PDB file of C-alpha atoms in Angstrom:
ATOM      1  CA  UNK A 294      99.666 -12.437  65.903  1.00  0.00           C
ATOM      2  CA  UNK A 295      97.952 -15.457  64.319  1.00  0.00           C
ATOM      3  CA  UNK A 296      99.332 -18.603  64.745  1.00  0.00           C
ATOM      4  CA  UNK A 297      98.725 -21.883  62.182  1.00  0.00           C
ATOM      5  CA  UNK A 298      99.891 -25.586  63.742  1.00  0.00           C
ATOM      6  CA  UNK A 299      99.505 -28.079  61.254  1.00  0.00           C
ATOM      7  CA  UNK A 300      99.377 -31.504  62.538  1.00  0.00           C
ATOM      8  CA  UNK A 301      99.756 -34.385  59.850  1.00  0.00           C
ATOM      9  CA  UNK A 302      99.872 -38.515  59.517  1.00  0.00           C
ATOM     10  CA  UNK A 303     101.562 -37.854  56.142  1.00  0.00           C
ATOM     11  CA  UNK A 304     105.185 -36.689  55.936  1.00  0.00           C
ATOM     12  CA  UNK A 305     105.361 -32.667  54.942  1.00  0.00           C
ATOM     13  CA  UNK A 306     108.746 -32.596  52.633  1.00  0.00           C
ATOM     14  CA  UNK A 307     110.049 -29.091  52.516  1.00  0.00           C
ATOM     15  CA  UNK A 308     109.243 -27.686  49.850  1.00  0.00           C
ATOM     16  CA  UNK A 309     105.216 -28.733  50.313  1.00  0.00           C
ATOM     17  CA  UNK A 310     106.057 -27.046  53.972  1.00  0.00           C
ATOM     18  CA  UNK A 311     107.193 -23.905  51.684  1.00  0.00           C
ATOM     19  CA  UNK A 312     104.139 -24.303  49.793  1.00  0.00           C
ATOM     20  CA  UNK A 313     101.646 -24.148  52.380  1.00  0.00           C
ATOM     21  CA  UNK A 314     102.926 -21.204  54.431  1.00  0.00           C
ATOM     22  CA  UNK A 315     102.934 -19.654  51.421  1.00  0.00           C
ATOM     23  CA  UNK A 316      99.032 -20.739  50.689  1.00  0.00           C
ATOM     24  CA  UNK A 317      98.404 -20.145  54.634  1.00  0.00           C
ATOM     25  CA  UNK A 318     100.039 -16.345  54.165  1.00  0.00           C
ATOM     26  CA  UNK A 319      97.443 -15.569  51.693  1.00  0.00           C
ATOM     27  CA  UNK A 320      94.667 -16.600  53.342  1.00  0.00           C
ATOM     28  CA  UNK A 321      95.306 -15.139  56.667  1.00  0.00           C
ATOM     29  CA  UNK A 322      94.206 -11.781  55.091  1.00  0.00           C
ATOM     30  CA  UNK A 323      90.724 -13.218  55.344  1.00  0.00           C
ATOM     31  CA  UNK A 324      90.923 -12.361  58.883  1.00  0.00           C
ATOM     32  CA  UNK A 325      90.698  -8.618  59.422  1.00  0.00           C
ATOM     33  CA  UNK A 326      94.099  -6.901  60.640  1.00  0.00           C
ATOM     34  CA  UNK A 327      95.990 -10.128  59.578  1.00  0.00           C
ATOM     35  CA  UNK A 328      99.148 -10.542  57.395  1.00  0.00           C
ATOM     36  CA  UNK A 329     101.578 -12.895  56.418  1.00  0.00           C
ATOM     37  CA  UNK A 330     104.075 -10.203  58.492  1.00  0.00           C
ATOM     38  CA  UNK A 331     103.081 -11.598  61.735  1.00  0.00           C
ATOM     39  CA  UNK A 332     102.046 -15.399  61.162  1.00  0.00           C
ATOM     40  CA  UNK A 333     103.736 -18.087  62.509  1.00  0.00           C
ATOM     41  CA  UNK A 334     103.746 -21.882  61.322  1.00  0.00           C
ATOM     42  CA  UNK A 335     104.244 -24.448  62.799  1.00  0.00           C
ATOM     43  CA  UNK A 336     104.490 -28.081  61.100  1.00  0.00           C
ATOM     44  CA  UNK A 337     104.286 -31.288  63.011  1.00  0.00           C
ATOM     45  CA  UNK A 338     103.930 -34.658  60.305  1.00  0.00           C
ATOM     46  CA  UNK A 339     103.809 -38.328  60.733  1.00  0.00           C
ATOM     47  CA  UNK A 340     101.340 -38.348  63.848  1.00  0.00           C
ATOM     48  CA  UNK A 341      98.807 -40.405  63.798  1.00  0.00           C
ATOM     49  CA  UNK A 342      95.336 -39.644  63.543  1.00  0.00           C
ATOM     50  CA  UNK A 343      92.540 -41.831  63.550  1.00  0.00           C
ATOM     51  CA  UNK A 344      89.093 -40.276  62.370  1.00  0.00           C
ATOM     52  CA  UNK A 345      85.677 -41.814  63.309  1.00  0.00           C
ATOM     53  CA  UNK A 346      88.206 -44.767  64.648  1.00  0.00           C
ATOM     54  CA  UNK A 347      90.048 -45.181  61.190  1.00  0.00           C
ATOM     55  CA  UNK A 348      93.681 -43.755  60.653  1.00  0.00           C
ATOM     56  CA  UNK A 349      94.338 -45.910  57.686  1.00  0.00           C
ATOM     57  CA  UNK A 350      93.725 -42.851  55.305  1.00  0.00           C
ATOM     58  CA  UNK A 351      95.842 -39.284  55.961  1.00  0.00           C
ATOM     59  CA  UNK A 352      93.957 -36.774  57.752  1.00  0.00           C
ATOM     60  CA  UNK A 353      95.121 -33.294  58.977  1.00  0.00           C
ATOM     61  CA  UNK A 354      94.120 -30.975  61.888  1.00  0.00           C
ATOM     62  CA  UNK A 355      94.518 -27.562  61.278  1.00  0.00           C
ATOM     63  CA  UNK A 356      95.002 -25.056  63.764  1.00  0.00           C
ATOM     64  CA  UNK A 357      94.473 -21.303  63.631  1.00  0.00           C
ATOM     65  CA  UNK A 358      94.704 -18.939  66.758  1.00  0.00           C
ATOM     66  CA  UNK A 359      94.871 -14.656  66.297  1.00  0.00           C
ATOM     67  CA  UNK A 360      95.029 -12.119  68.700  1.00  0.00           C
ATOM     68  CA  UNK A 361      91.815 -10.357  68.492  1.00  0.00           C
ATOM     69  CA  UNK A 362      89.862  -8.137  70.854  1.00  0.00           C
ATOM     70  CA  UNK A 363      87.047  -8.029  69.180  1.00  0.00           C
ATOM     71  CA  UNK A 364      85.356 -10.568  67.275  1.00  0.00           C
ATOM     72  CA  UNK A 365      86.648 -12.184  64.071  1.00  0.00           C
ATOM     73  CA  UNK A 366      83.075 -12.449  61.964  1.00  0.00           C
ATOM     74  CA  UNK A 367      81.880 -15.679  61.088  1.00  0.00           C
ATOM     75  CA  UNK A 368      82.509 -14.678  57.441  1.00  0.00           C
ATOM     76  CA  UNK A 369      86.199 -14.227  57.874  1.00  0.00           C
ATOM     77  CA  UNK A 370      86.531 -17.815  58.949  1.00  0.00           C
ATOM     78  CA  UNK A 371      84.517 -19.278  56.862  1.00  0.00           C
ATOM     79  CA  UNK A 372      86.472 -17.834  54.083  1.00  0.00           C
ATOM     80  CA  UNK A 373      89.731 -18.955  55.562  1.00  0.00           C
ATOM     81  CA  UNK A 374      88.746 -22.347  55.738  1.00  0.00           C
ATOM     82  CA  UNK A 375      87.920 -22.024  52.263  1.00  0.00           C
ATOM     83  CA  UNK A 376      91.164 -21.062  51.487  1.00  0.00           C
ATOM     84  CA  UNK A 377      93.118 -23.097  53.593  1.00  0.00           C
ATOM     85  CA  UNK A 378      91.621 -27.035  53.070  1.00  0.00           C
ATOM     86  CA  UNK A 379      92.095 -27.328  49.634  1.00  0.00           C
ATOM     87  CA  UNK A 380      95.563 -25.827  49.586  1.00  0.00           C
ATOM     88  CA  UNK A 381      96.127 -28.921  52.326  1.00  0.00           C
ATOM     89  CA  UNK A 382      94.571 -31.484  50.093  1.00  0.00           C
ATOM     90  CA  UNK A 383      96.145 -30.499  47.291  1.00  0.00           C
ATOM     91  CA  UNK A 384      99.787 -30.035  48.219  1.00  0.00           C
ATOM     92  CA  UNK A 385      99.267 -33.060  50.338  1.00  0.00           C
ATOM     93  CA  UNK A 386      97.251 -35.203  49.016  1.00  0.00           C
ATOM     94  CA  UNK A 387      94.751 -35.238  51.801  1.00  0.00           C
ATOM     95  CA  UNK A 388      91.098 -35.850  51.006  1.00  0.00           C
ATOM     96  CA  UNK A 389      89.034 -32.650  52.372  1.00  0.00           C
ATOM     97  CA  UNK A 390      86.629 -34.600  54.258  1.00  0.00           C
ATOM     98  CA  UNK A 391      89.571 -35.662  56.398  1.00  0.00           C
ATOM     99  CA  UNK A 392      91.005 -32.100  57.079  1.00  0.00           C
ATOM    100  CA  UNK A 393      89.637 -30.302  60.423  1.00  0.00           C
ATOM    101  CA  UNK A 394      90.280 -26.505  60.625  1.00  0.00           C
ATOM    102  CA  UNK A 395      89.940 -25.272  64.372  1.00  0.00           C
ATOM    103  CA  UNK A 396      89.670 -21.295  64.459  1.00  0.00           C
ATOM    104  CA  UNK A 397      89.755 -19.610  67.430  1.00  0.00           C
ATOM    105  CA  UNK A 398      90.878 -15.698  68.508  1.00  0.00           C
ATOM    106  CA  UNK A 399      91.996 -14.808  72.052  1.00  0.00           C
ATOM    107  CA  UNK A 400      92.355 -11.174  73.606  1.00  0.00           C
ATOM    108  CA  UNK A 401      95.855 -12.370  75.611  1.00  0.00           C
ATOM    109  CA  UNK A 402      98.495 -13.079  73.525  1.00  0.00           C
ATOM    110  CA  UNK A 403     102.196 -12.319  74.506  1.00  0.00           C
ATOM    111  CA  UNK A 404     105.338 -11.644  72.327  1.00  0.00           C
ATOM    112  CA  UNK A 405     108.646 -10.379  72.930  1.00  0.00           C
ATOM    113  CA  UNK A 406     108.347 -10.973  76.820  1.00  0.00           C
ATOM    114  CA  UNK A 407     105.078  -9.022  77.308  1.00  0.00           C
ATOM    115  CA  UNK A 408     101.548  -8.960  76.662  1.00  0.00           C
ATOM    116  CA  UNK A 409      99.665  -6.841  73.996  1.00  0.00           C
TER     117      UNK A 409
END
């Protein structure tokens, strides 16, 4: 069940939205268990973001949540941040250094009306 909210102050046309949850199915894989056949994405643009007090250049926050009850290794993220920030930067045109990638897993995650 993982889960990637991109949050933008640049405009995402659709087909860079198509792009990137294509990129973003890919690298989910880096996270044991995970496929493209369960992730979600979400795309919110044109919010502003100001980083270190400065929102005069696009930045991005990315997102990720899975359902996990055990422990995603450090590895795993690390290589889906790898994949993920310079498939932002490039179909965006967002400078890496202004891309943040938030990982996190959680043991609760509902679907369908229940809980797993």
């Amino acid at each position: 069940m993982p889960v990637i909210k991109t949050t933008t102050s640049v405009a995402i046309p659709e087909e860079a939205r198509v792009e990137l949850k294509t990129a973003f199915g890919q690298a989910i894989s880096a996270i044991p268990g995970k496929s493209e056949g369960w992730l979600m994405c979400v795309f919110t643009d044109e919010t502003p973001i100001y980083f270190a007090g400065d929102d005069s250049q696009p930045s991005a926050l990315i997102e990720v949540g899975v359902f996990a009850r055990s422990e995603v290794p450090a590895d795993a993220w690390t290589a889906l941040v790898e994949a993920i920030t310079p498939a932002v930067a490039e179909v965006l045109g967002i400078d890496p250094a202004r891309i943040y990638v938030s990982c996190s897993s959680t043991p609760n995650f509902g679907w369908n009306g229940t809980t797993f």
